[in-house]
GROMACS .gro file of C-alpha atoms in nm:
model
  445
    1MET     CA    1 -21.933   7.296   5.900
    2ASN     CA    2 -21.843   7.622   6.071
    3GLU     CA    3 -21.496   7.683   6.276
    4THR     CA    4 -21.671   7.620   6.622
    5ALA     CA    5 -21.754   7.254   6.528
    6LYS     CA    6 -21.475   7.151   6.318
    7LEU     CA    7 -21.327   7.271   6.682
    8ASP     CA    8 -21.545   7.037   6.925
    9ASP     CA    9 -21.553   6.788   6.705
   10ARG     CA   10 -21.151   6.787   6.728
   11VAL     CA   11 -21.137   6.803   7.090
   12ARG     CA   12 -21.388   6.556   7.130
   13ASP     CA   13 -21.233   6.260   6.909
   14PHE     CA   14 -20.883   6.338   7.062
   15CYS     CA   15 -20.978   6.318   7.412
   16GLY     CA   16 -21.213   6.066   7.319
   17THR     CA   17 -20.941   5.848   7.209
   18ASN     CA   18 -20.679   5.951   7.457
   19GLY     CA   19 -20.871   5.886   7.778
   20ILE     CA   20 -20.860   6.302   7.845
   21PRO     CA   21 -21.113   6.432   8.118
   22GLY     CA   22 -21.193   6.769   7.989
   23PHE     CA   23 -21.064   7.008   7.784
   24LEU     CA   24 -21.113   7.324   7.712
   25ALA     CA   25 -20.994   7.583   7.403
   26GLY     CA   26 -21.076   7.945   7.265
   27VAL     CA   27 -20.963   8.080   6.945
   28HIS     CA   28 -20.929   8.474   6.806
   29HIS     CA   29 -20.848   8.454   6.460
   30ALA     CA   30 -20.938   8.761   6.258
   31GLY     CA   31 -21.164   8.925   6.452
   32ARG     CA   32 -21.360   8.611   6.550
   33GLN     CA   33 -21.326   8.475   6.813
   34THR     CA   34 -21.509   8.083   6.926
   35ARG     CA   35 -21.469   7.906   7.289
   36ILE     CA   36 -21.580   7.536   7.331
   37SER     CA   37 -21.564   7.347   7.633
   38HIS     CA   38 -21.543   6.937   7.659
   39GLY     CA   39 -21.616   6.652   7.927
   40ILE     CA   40 -21.582   6.632   8.303
   41ALA     CA   41 -21.373   6.884   8.532
   42ASN     CA   42 -21.308   6.682   8.781
   43ILE     CA   43 -21.414   6.267   8.743
   44ALA     CA   44 -21.457   6.245   9.096
   45THR     CA   45 -21.743   6.508   9.155
   46GLY     CA   46 -21.876   6.466   8.767
   47GLU     CA   47 -21.832   6.837   8.764
   48PRO     CA   48 -21.881   6.933   8.412
   49MET     CA   49 -21.651   7.160   8.157
   50ARG     CA   50 -21.824   7.474   8.138
   51ALA     CA   51 -21.664   7.772   7.906
   52ASP     CA   52 -21.613   7.977   8.236
   53THR     CA   53 -21.461   7.735   8.453
   54GLY     CA   54 -21.182   7.820   8.586
   55PHE     CA   55 -20.805   7.621   8.553
   56LEU     CA   56 -20.469   7.696   8.692
   57LEU     CA   57 -20.313   7.835   8.399
   58GLY     CA   58 -19.964   7.734   8.490
   59SER     CA   59 -19.616   7.928   8.377
   60VAL     CA   60 -19.807   8.076   8.088
   61THR     CA   61 -19.834   8.294   8.465
   62LYS     CA   62 -19.480   8.348   8.331
   63ILE     CA   63 -19.616   8.602   8.038
   64MET     CA   64 -19.813   8.805   8.319
   65THR     CA   65 -19.536   8.831   8.566
   66THR     CA   66 -19.331   8.994   8.188
   67THR     CA   67 -19.651   9.235   8.170
   68LEU     CA   68 -19.614   9.348   8.541
   69VAL     CA   69 -19.294   9.412   8.547
   70MET     CA   70 -19.285   9.556   8.211
   71ARG     CA   71 -19.492   9.827   8.286
   72GLU     CA   72 -19.290   9.923   8.668
   73VAL     CA   73 -19.001   9.998   8.338
   74GLU     CA   74 -19.275  10.239   8.166
   75ARG     CA   75 -19.345  10.348   8.513
   76GLY     CA   76 -18.914  10.439   8.547
   77THR     CA   77 -18.975  10.233   8.886
   78VAL     CA   78 -18.761   9.944   8.712
   79ASP     CA   79 -18.494   9.960   8.479
   80LEU     CA   80 -18.443   9.663   8.248
   81ASP     CA   81 -18.068   9.683   8.310
   82ALA     CA   82 -18.006   9.778   8.659
   83PRO     CA   83 -17.860   9.487   8.878
   84VAL     CA   84 -18.158   9.306   9.118
   85THR     CA   85 -17.963   9.386   9.372
   86THR     CA   86 -18.014   9.728   9.297
   87TYR     CA   87 -18.459   9.657   9.444
   88LEU     CA   88 -18.357   9.364   9.564
   89PRO     CA   89 -18.074   9.402   9.849
   90GLU     CA   90 -18.121   9.096  10.013
   91PHE     CA   91 -18.080   8.911   9.689
   92ARG     CA   92 -17.791   8.578   9.709
   93LEU     CA   93 -17.734   8.301   9.595
   94THR     CA   94 -17.435   8.068   9.745
   95THR     CA   95 -17.289   8.070   9.438
   96PRO     CA   96 -17.035   8.370   9.532
   97GLY     CA   97 -17.063   8.683   9.272
   98ALA     CA   98 -17.358   8.599   9.112
   99ALA     CA   99 -17.682   8.741   9.215
  100GLU     CA  100 -17.489   9.038   9.246
  101ARG     CA  101 -17.429   8.996   8.805
  102ILE     CA  102 -17.840   8.901   8.748
  103ARG     CA  103 -18.014   9.203   8.571
  104VAL     CA  104 -18.357   9.202   8.569
  105ARG     CA  105 -18.360   9.148   8.226
  106HIS     CA  106 -18.196   8.791   8.260
  107LEU     CA  107 -18.515   8.731   8.517
  108LEU     CA  108 -18.708   8.812   8.197
  109ASN     CA  109 -18.548   8.610   7.932
  110HIS     CA  110 -18.433   8.269   8.115
  111THR     CA  111 -18.061   8.363   8.081
  112SER     CA  112 -18.012   8.446   8.509
  113GLY     CA  113 -17.831   8.074   8.526
  114ILE     CA  114 -18.050   8.104   8.885
  115ASP     CA  115 -18.031   7.702   8.968
  116ALA     CA  116 -18.347   7.603   9.180
  117ASP     CA  117 -18.610   7.483   8.905
  118LEU     CA  118 -18.724   7.213   9.114
  119PHE     CA  119 -18.680   7.476   9.427
  120PHE     CA  120 -18.985   7.397   9.649
  121PRO     CA  121 -19.031   7.576   9.947
  122ASP     CA  122 -19.334   7.524  10.105
  123VAL     CA  123 -19.448   7.906  10.242
  124GLU     CA  124 -19.780   8.003  10.215
  125GLY     CA  125 -19.954   8.346  10.284
  126PRO     CA  126 -19.828   8.698  10.192
  127HIS     CA  127 -19.473   8.664  10.294
  128ALA     CA  128 -19.383   8.348  10.126
  129LEU     CA  129 -19.220   8.534   9.823
  130LYS     CA  130 -18.997   8.705  10.129
  131ALA     CA  131 -18.918   8.313  10.243
  132TYR     CA  132 -18.814   8.197   9.940
  133MET     CA  133 -18.606   8.479   9.904
  134GLY     CA  134 -18.429   8.387  10.185
  135ARG     CA  135 -18.340   8.017  10.148
  136LEU     CA  136 -18.323   8.055   9.786
  137GLY     CA  137 -17.966   8.281   9.931
  138ARG     CA  138 -17.861   7.967  10.155
  139GLU     CA  139 -17.981   7.677   9.933
  140CYS     CA  140 -17.914   7.727   9.592
  141GLY     CA  141 -17.631   7.830   9.356
  142ALA     CA  142 -17.600   7.970   8.976
  143LEU     CA  143 -17.545   7.732   8.654
  144PHE     CA  144 -17.391   8.001   8.486
  145PRO     CA  145 -17.275   8.328   8.450
  146ALA     CA  146 -17.578   8.528   8.390
  147GLY     CA  147 -17.639   8.603   8.021
  148GLU     CA  148 -17.413   8.323   7.907
  149PHE     CA  149 -17.640   8.025   7.833
  150VAL     CA  150 -18.111   7.992   7.882
  151SER     CA  151 -18.210   7.816   8.079
  152TYR     CA  152 -18.585   7.792   8.192
  153SER     CA  153 -18.638   7.905   8.528
  154ASN     CA  154 -18.874   7.947   8.757
  155GLY     CA  155 -18.660   8.044   9.005
  156GLY     CA  156 -18.572   8.365   8.783
  157MET     CA  157 -19.000   8.427   8.783
  158ILE     CA  158 -19.001   8.401   9.129
  159VAL     CA  159 -18.795   8.641   9.237
  160ALA     CA  160 -18.879   8.871   8.942
  161GLY     CA  161 -19.226   8.832   9.168
  162ARG     CA  162 -19.076   8.929   9.501
  163LEU     CA  163 -18.944   9.249   9.293
  164LEU     CA  164 -19.258   9.373   9.219
  165GLU     CA  165 -19.413   9.291   9.603
  166VAL     CA  166 -19.103   9.541   9.721
  167VAL     CA  167 -19.158   9.851   9.382
  168THR     CA  168 -19.541   9.830   9.412
  169GLY     CA  169 -19.570   9.747   9.796
  170LEU     CA  170 -19.856   9.508   9.668
  171PRO     CA  171 -19.838   9.113   9.708
  172TYR     CA  172 -19.770   8.937   9.402
  173ASP     CA  173 -20.164   8.795   9.396
  174GLU     CA  174 -20.326   9.147   9.470
  175LEU     CA  175 -20.128   9.282   9.180
  176LEU     CA  176 -20.187   9.022   8.953
  177ASN     CA  177 -20.554   8.996   8.975
  178ARG     CA  178 -20.593   9.384   8.987
  179ASP     CA  179 -20.394   9.479   8.669
  180ILE     CA  180 -20.389   9.139   8.451
  181LEU     CA  181 -20.700   8.926   8.570
  182GLY     CA  182 -20.931   9.186   8.653
  183GLY     CA  183 -21.026   8.995   8.978
  184ALA     CA  184 -21.309   8.795   8.957
  185VAL     CA  185 -21.360   8.481   9.077
  186PRO     CA  186 -21.437   8.171   8.848
  187HIS     CA  187 -21.805   7.955   8.944
  188SER     CA  188 -21.589   7.636   8.913
  189VAL     CA  189 -21.264   7.505   8.843
  190ALA     CA  190 -21.088   7.216   8.677
  191VAL     CA  191 -20.927   6.938   8.853
  192GLY     CA  192 -20.621   6.804   8.709
  193HIS     CA  193 -20.560   6.447   8.682
  194PHE     CA  194 -20.296   6.182   8.500
  195PRO     CA  195 -20.275   5.854   8.343
  196GLY     CA  196 -20.367   5.506   8.576
  197PRO     CA  197 -19.980   5.339   8.566
  198ALA     CA  198 -20.154   5.005   8.449
  199THR     CA  199 -20.493   5.037   8.245
  200GLY     CA  200 -20.404   5.434   8.139
  201GLN     CA  201 -20.748   5.557   8.327
  202ALA     CA  202 -20.726   5.910   8.424
  203ARG     CA  203 -20.745   5.943   8.801
  204PRO     CA  204 -20.759   6.266   8.995
  205THR     CA  205 -20.456   6.471   9.121
  206GLY     CA  206 -20.395   6.461   9.537
  207MET     CA  207 -20.274   6.785   9.497
  208PHE     CA  208 -20.449   7.091   9.328
  209ARG     CA  209 -20.146   7.325   9.296
  210LEU     CA  210 -19.777   7.424   9.358
  211PRO     CA  211 -19.757   7.630   9.705
  212SER     CA  212 -19.705   7.992   9.670
  213THR     CA  213 -19.408   8.067   9.707
  214TRP     CA  214 -19.408   8.005   9.351
  215ALA     CA  215 -19.666   8.209   9.247
  216PRO     CA  216 -19.501   8.478   8.982
  217ALA     CA  217 -19.375   8.136   8.845
  218GLY     CA  218 -19.681   8.030   8.785
  219GLY     CA  219 -19.767   7.809   9.141
  220THR     CA  220 -20.167   7.941   9.182
  221ALA     CA  221 -20.287   8.130   8.937
  222ILE     CA  222 -20.639   8.051   8.806
  223GLY     CA  223 -20.837   8.234   8.547
  224THR     CA  224 -21.028   8.122   8.237
  225ILE     CA  225 -21.044   8.053   7.835
  226GLU     CA  226 -21.160   8.429   7.866
  227ASP     CA  227 -20.916   8.565   8.029
  228LEU     CA  228 -20.648   8.408   7.864
  229LEU     CA  229 -20.817   8.505   7.538
  230ASP     CA  230 -20.814   8.857   7.658
  231PHE     CA  231 -20.461   8.846   7.791
  232GLY     CA  232 -20.367   8.741   7.468
  233ARG     CA  233 -20.538   8.973   7.291
  234VAL     CA  234 -20.262   9.230   7.442
  235HIS     CA  235 -19.963   9.068   7.336
  236LEU     CA  236 -20.160   9.035   6.950
  237GLY     CA  237 -20.190   9.440   6.920
  238ASP     CA  238 -20.088   9.727   7.032
  239GLY     CA  239 -20.093   9.646   7.400
  240MET     CA  240 -20.487   9.685   7.447
  241THR     CA  241 -20.825   9.486   7.575
  242PRO     CA  242 -21.017   9.431   7.397
  243SER     CA  243 -21.259   9.656   7.679
  244GLY     CA  244 -21.019   9.949   7.570
  245ARG     CA  245 -20.816   9.941   7.890
  246ARG     CA  246 -20.398   9.988   7.803
  247VAL     CA  247 -20.191   9.717   8.021
  248LEU     CA  248 -19.864   9.755   7.822
  249SER     CA  249 -19.727  10.054   7.568
  250ALA     CA  250 -19.689   9.953   7.219
  251ALA     CA  251 -19.354   9.976   7.290
  252SER     CA  252 -19.319   9.724   7.539
  253VAL     CA  253 -19.522   9.532   7.326
  254ALA     CA  254 -19.278   9.501   7.076
  255LEU     CA  255 -18.962   9.480   7.308
  256MET     CA  256 -19.172   9.170   7.496
  257ARG     CA  257 -19.169   8.987   7.132
  258SER     CA  258 -18.819   9.059   7.061
  259LYS     CA  259 -18.577   8.801   7.027
  260SER     CA  260 -18.267   8.872   7.271
  261HIS     CA  261 -18.116   8.527   7.286
  262HIS     CA  262 -18.127   8.127   7.144
  263MET     CA  263 -17.869   7.860   7.232
  264GLY     CA  264 -17.839   7.796   6.821
  265THR     CA  265 -18.000   7.484   6.806
  266PRO     CA  266 -18.323   7.314   6.701
  267ASP     CA  267 -18.461   7.198   7.047
  268SER     CA  268 -18.446   7.508   7.194
  269SER     CA  269 -18.647   7.813   7.184
  270PRO     CA  270 -18.556   8.199   7.131
  271VAL     CA  271 -18.677   8.357   7.411
  272GLY     CA  272 -18.771   8.747   7.415
  273LEU     CA  273 -18.894   8.904   7.747
  274GLY     CA  274 -19.174   8.610   7.918
  275TRP     CA  275 -19.257   8.466   7.550
  276LEU     CA  276 -19.085   8.130   7.380
  277LEU     CA  277 -19.024   8.243   7.084
  278ARG     CA  278 -19.151   7.983   6.764
  279THR     CA  279 -19.119   7.987   6.436
  280LEU     CA  280 -19.424   7.877   6.263
  281GLY     CA  281 -19.626   7.803   5.906
  282GLY     CA  282 -19.355   8.097   5.789
  283THR     CA  283 -19.391   8.324   6.105
  284THR     CA  284 -19.284   8.359   6.502
  285ALA     CA  285 -19.538   8.233   6.757
  286LEU     CA  286 -19.570   8.405   7.072
  287THR     CA  287 -19.581   8.075   7.324
  288MET     CA  288 -19.573   7.991   7.723
  289THR     CA  289 -19.735   7.616   7.840
  290GLY     CA  290 -19.811   7.652   8.221
  291ALA     CA  291 -19.802   7.294   8.360
  292SER     CA  292 -19.963   7.239   8.716
  293PRO     CA  293 -20.025   6.921   8.894
  294GLY     CA  294 -20.236   6.679   8.610
  295GLY     CA  295 -20.344   6.947   8.414
  296ILE     CA  296 -20.187   7.172   8.104
  297ALA     CA  297 -20.249   7.507   7.926
  298VAL     CA  298 -20.146   7.662   7.631
  299LEU     CA  299 -20.140   8.055   7.530
  300ALA     CA  300 -20.020   8.136   7.229
  301VAL     CA  301 -20.007   8.414   6.994
  302VAL     CA  302 -19.942   8.465   6.654
  303PRO     CA  303 -19.898   8.881   6.542
  304GLU     CA  304 -19.917   8.797   6.217
  305HIS     CA  305 -20.208   8.564   6.179
  306ASP     CA  306 -20.403   8.842   6.353
  307LEU     CA  307 -20.454   8.463   6.614
  308VAL     CA  308 -20.479   8.349   6.928
  309LEU     CA  309 -20.499   8.024   7.079
  310ALA     CA  310 -20.592   7.970   7.454
  311ALA     CA  311 -20.591   7.607   7.603
  312TYR     CA  312 -20.641   7.413   7.875
  313GLY     CA  313 -20.619   6.987   7.950
  314ASN     CA  314 -20.704   6.850   8.287
  315ASP     CA  315 -20.435   6.551   8.162
  316PRO     CA  316 -20.075   6.597   8.068
  317ARG     CA  317 -20.147   6.409   7.725
  318ALA     CA  318 -20.307   6.694   7.618
  319LEU     CA  319 -20.014   6.873   7.602
  320ASP     CA  320 -19.969   6.660   7.194
  321LEU     CA  321 -20.334   6.819   7.146
  322HIS     CA  322 -20.274   7.155   7.248
  323GLU     CA  323 -19.963   7.115   6.988
  324GLU     CA  324 -20.192   6.979   6.684
  325LEU     CA  325 -20.434   7.271   6.727
  326LEU     CA  326 -20.129   7.512   6.697
  327LEU     CA  327 -20.032   7.365   6.411
  328GLU     CA  328 -20.348   7.369   6.227
  329LEU     CA  329 -20.385   7.677   6.294
  330THR     CA  330 -20.062   7.816   6.128
  331GLY     CA  331 -20.064   7.563   5.862
  332ALA     CA  332 -19.712   7.481   6.023
  333THR     CA  333 -19.565   7.191   5.832
  334PRO     CA  334 -19.289   6.956   6.039
  335PRO     CA  335 -18.973   7.021   6.054
  336PRO     CA  336 -18.708   6.884   5.828
  337ALA     CA  337 -18.595   6.522   5.879
  338LEU     CA  338 -18.306   6.507   6.141
  339THR     CA  339 -17.976   6.292   5.961
  340PRO     CA  340 -17.744   6.068   6.152
  341ALA     CA  341 -17.432   6.149   6.164
  342THR     CA  342 -17.083   5.996   6.331
  343PHE     CA  343 -16.851   6.194   6.559
  344ASP     CA  344 -16.636   6.129   6.873
  345LEU     CA  345 -16.885   6.063   7.176
  346GLN     CA  346 -16.658   6.088   7.453
  347PRO     CA  347 -16.664   6.439   7.504
  348TYR     CA  348 -16.998   6.413   7.594
  349ALA     CA  349 -16.974   6.098   7.857
  350GLY     CA  350 -16.998   6.235   8.223
  351THR     CA  351 -17.242   6.320   8.523
  352PHE     CA  352 -17.449   6.652   8.482
  353ARG     CA  353 -17.657   6.849   8.761
  354SER     CA  354 -17.845   7.141   8.801
  355ASP     CA  355 -18.096   7.151   9.112
  356GLN     CA  356 -18.152   6.827   9.234
  357LEU     CA  357 -18.149   6.662   8.933
  358ARG     CA  358 -17.822   6.417   8.856
  359VAL     CA  359 -17.732   6.327   8.479
  360ASP     CA  360 -17.506   6.005   8.429
  361VAL     CA  361 -17.388   5.974   8.070
  362ARG     CA  362 -17.244   5.728   7.900
  363VAL     CA  363 -17.117   5.599   7.598
  364VAL     CA  364 -17.253   5.239   7.442
  365GLY     CA  365 -17.116   5.188   7.112
  366ASP     CA  366 -17.233   5.430   6.868
  367GLU     CA  367 -17.491   5.619   7.104
  368LEU     CA  368 -17.473   5.799   7.413
  369GLU     CA  369 -17.733   5.634   7.734
  370GLU     CA  370 -17.858   5.916   7.978
  371HIS     CA  371 -17.979   5.777   8.323
  372VAL     CA  372 -18.169   6.070   8.497
  373VAL     CA  373 -18.190   6.064   8.864
  374TYR     CA  374 -18.394   6.282   9.103
  375GLU     CA  375 -18.208   6.370   9.463
  376PRO     CA  376 -18.460   6.526   9.659
  377SER     CA  377 -18.274   6.775   9.894
  378ASP     CA  378 -18.521   6.670  10.174
  379ALA     CA  379 -18.878   6.546  10.202
  380ASP     CA  380 -19.051   6.847  10.171
  381GLN     CA  381 -18.878   6.893   9.872
  382GLU     CA  382 -18.948   6.537   9.731
  383ARG     CA  383 -19.368   6.567   9.857
  384ILE     CA  384 -19.425   6.867   9.670
  385PHE     CA  385 -19.240   6.711   9.391
  386THR     CA  386 -19.359   6.402   9.329
  387GLY     CA  387 -19.664   6.589   9.406
  388PHE     CA  388 -19.687   6.756   9.109
  389ILE     CA  389 -19.642   6.465   8.852
  390GLY     CA  390 -19.851   6.249   9.000
  391GLY     CA  391 -19.615   5.981   9.161
  392GLU     CA  392 -19.253   5.863   9.230
  393PHE     CA  393 -18.954   5.991   8.986
  394ALA     CA  394 -18.887   5.665   8.821
  395ALA     CA  395 -18.636   5.777   8.480
  396PRO     CA  396 -18.556   5.448   8.312
  397PRO     CA  397 -18.183   5.493   8.126
  398MET     CA  398 -18.245   5.649   7.784
  399ARG     CA  399 -18.046   5.562   7.444
  400TYR     CA  400 -17.964   5.899   7.194
  401VAL     CA  401 -17.823   5.869   6.859
  402PRO     CA  402 -17.610   6.124   6.712
  403VAL     CA  403 -17.790   6.385   6.436
  404GLY     CA  404 -17.586   6.712   6.380
  405PRO     CA  405 -17.245   6.875   6.597
  406ASP     CA  406 -17.333   6.925   6.976
  407LEU     CA  407 -17.718   6.732   6.925
  408PHE     CA  408 -17.895   6.356   6.980
  409ALA     CA  409 -18.263   6.230   6.890
  410PRO     CA  410 -18.373   5.908   7.070
  411ALA     CA  411 -18.286   5.625   6.972
  412GLY     CA  412 -18.534   5.401   6.776
  413MET     CA  413 -18.746   5.674   6.707
  414PRO     CA  414 -18.798   5.834   6.396
  415LEU     CA  415 -18.614   6.138   6.275
  416ASP     CA  416 -18.833   6.278   6.009
  417ALA     CA  417 -19.070   6.531   6.291
  418LEU     CA  418 -18.960   6.442   6.564
  419PRO     CA  419 -19.080   6.715   6.838
  420ALA     CA  420 -18.782   6.936   6.939
  421HIS     CA  421 -18.854   6.900   7.270
  422CYS     CA  422 -18.751   6.473   7.239
  423LEU     CA  423 -18.387   6.657   7.107
  424VAL     CA  424 -18.105   6.714   7.391
  425SER     CA  425 -17.750   6.922   7.211
  426TYR     CA  426 -17.452   7.012   7.428
  427HIS     CA  427 -17.292   7.326   7.491
  428GLY     CA  428 -17.078   7.480   7.581
  429ARG     CA  429 -16.767   7.220   7.455
  430GLY     CA  430 -16.971   6.992   7.650
  431ASP     CA  431 -16.975   7.101   7.968
  432TYR     CA  432 -17.372   7.198   8.014
  433ARG     CA  433 -17.683   6.949   7.874
  434CYS     CA  434 -17.991   7.082   7.755
  435ALA     CA  435 -18.260   6.888   7.806
  436GLY     CA  436 -18.635   7.037   7.751
  437GLY     CA  437 -18.514   7.403   7.732
  438ARG     CA  438 -18.319   7.323   8.075
  439LEU     CA  439 -17.934   7.302   8.109
  440THR     CA  440 -17.747   7.064   8.328
  441ARG     CA  441 -17.385   7.154   8.418
  442ARG     CA  442 -17.099   6.839   8.389
  443ALA     CA  443 -16.988   6.786   8.770
  444GLY     CA  444 -16.653   6.948   8.851
  445ALA     CA  445 -16.701   7.185   8.523
   0.00000   0.00000   0.00000
């Protein structure tokens, strides 16, 4: 059986077992390239998934935003170590002095500390990013001083997008389509789906995409598997597209994939510029996952294996298939088993907050119990966020057991081969809680 047939069978089996309507995947490996399409792009219309079906790229757009900034660095119009206010004098946060300490580099490696992860101003049109900046300065503060920690930052990438608009004189979407996506419009576009609460049967999303204010972080960009493979090959090699057009210098490609910060715990990946850097199969994989309403995309580049994986599923449950394909292609083994630990849990108890989220942590016996509560700042924020996740936010209390210094795993789950995103860690002497690569800060810290 050839590689295309193997991939197709793998996808067909997973989607059939898990009720995922449609899936797209592309693999470039050692000079050979294959693409497969499976299932339905929109169950309401019956439109099939095709190899050239478009889809929302989600946060994979962040790598494209970073690439666009690096192009300006090469041209000398942007300095990575200059304060963001050099280019955006209007950039402000509610935390006094915080914005002025943020450098361009901090926007790209998720160390800016901007506390705006769930901040969704509902503005459309060419002035959306300018409007975002105005509201950011009035409504959002800083989680931590710039450069101190890593916290996955939608806000940082959106500010980077506005910076690009100012230094190039072009709207972000126009710049992205001209320099990265090539301006081609897919003939059809997949629609996201969510599993039904009772049966798990997929239903179409009621929200196709996020507002234009989120464009640089991944709210609006649409591409195809071929687009992602071509873009991945730019970062696989020396900055050239397969057609021979130079996008970046080899030095910029190398800088983006070089480790710039790491939290030091297994629940979060080291970061480069834009990329998350995972160790898989004895080598480094450059990765980014892109969520959209009811959809999930992934782009992974593994230079030492001459490998690019691009995939999209129009149901969030496809994330597990993305992970399985990446592990199989890289020959990665499961992570080592974690070991239960015993230490004083009281220092971790308390209330932790970030933009519109509250996490209440208390000690129950020899475990921590965490309760995550969504606290929308207004009706628009609630409408957009619940549309993005497919319904009301409801997170029951979760119990965690200690498995190492400042590290916790879900109670009752096997400690062997536990996915990193299931872990929770604490930092700064317990003043910060990290889950899913995102920090919350202890109230009063």
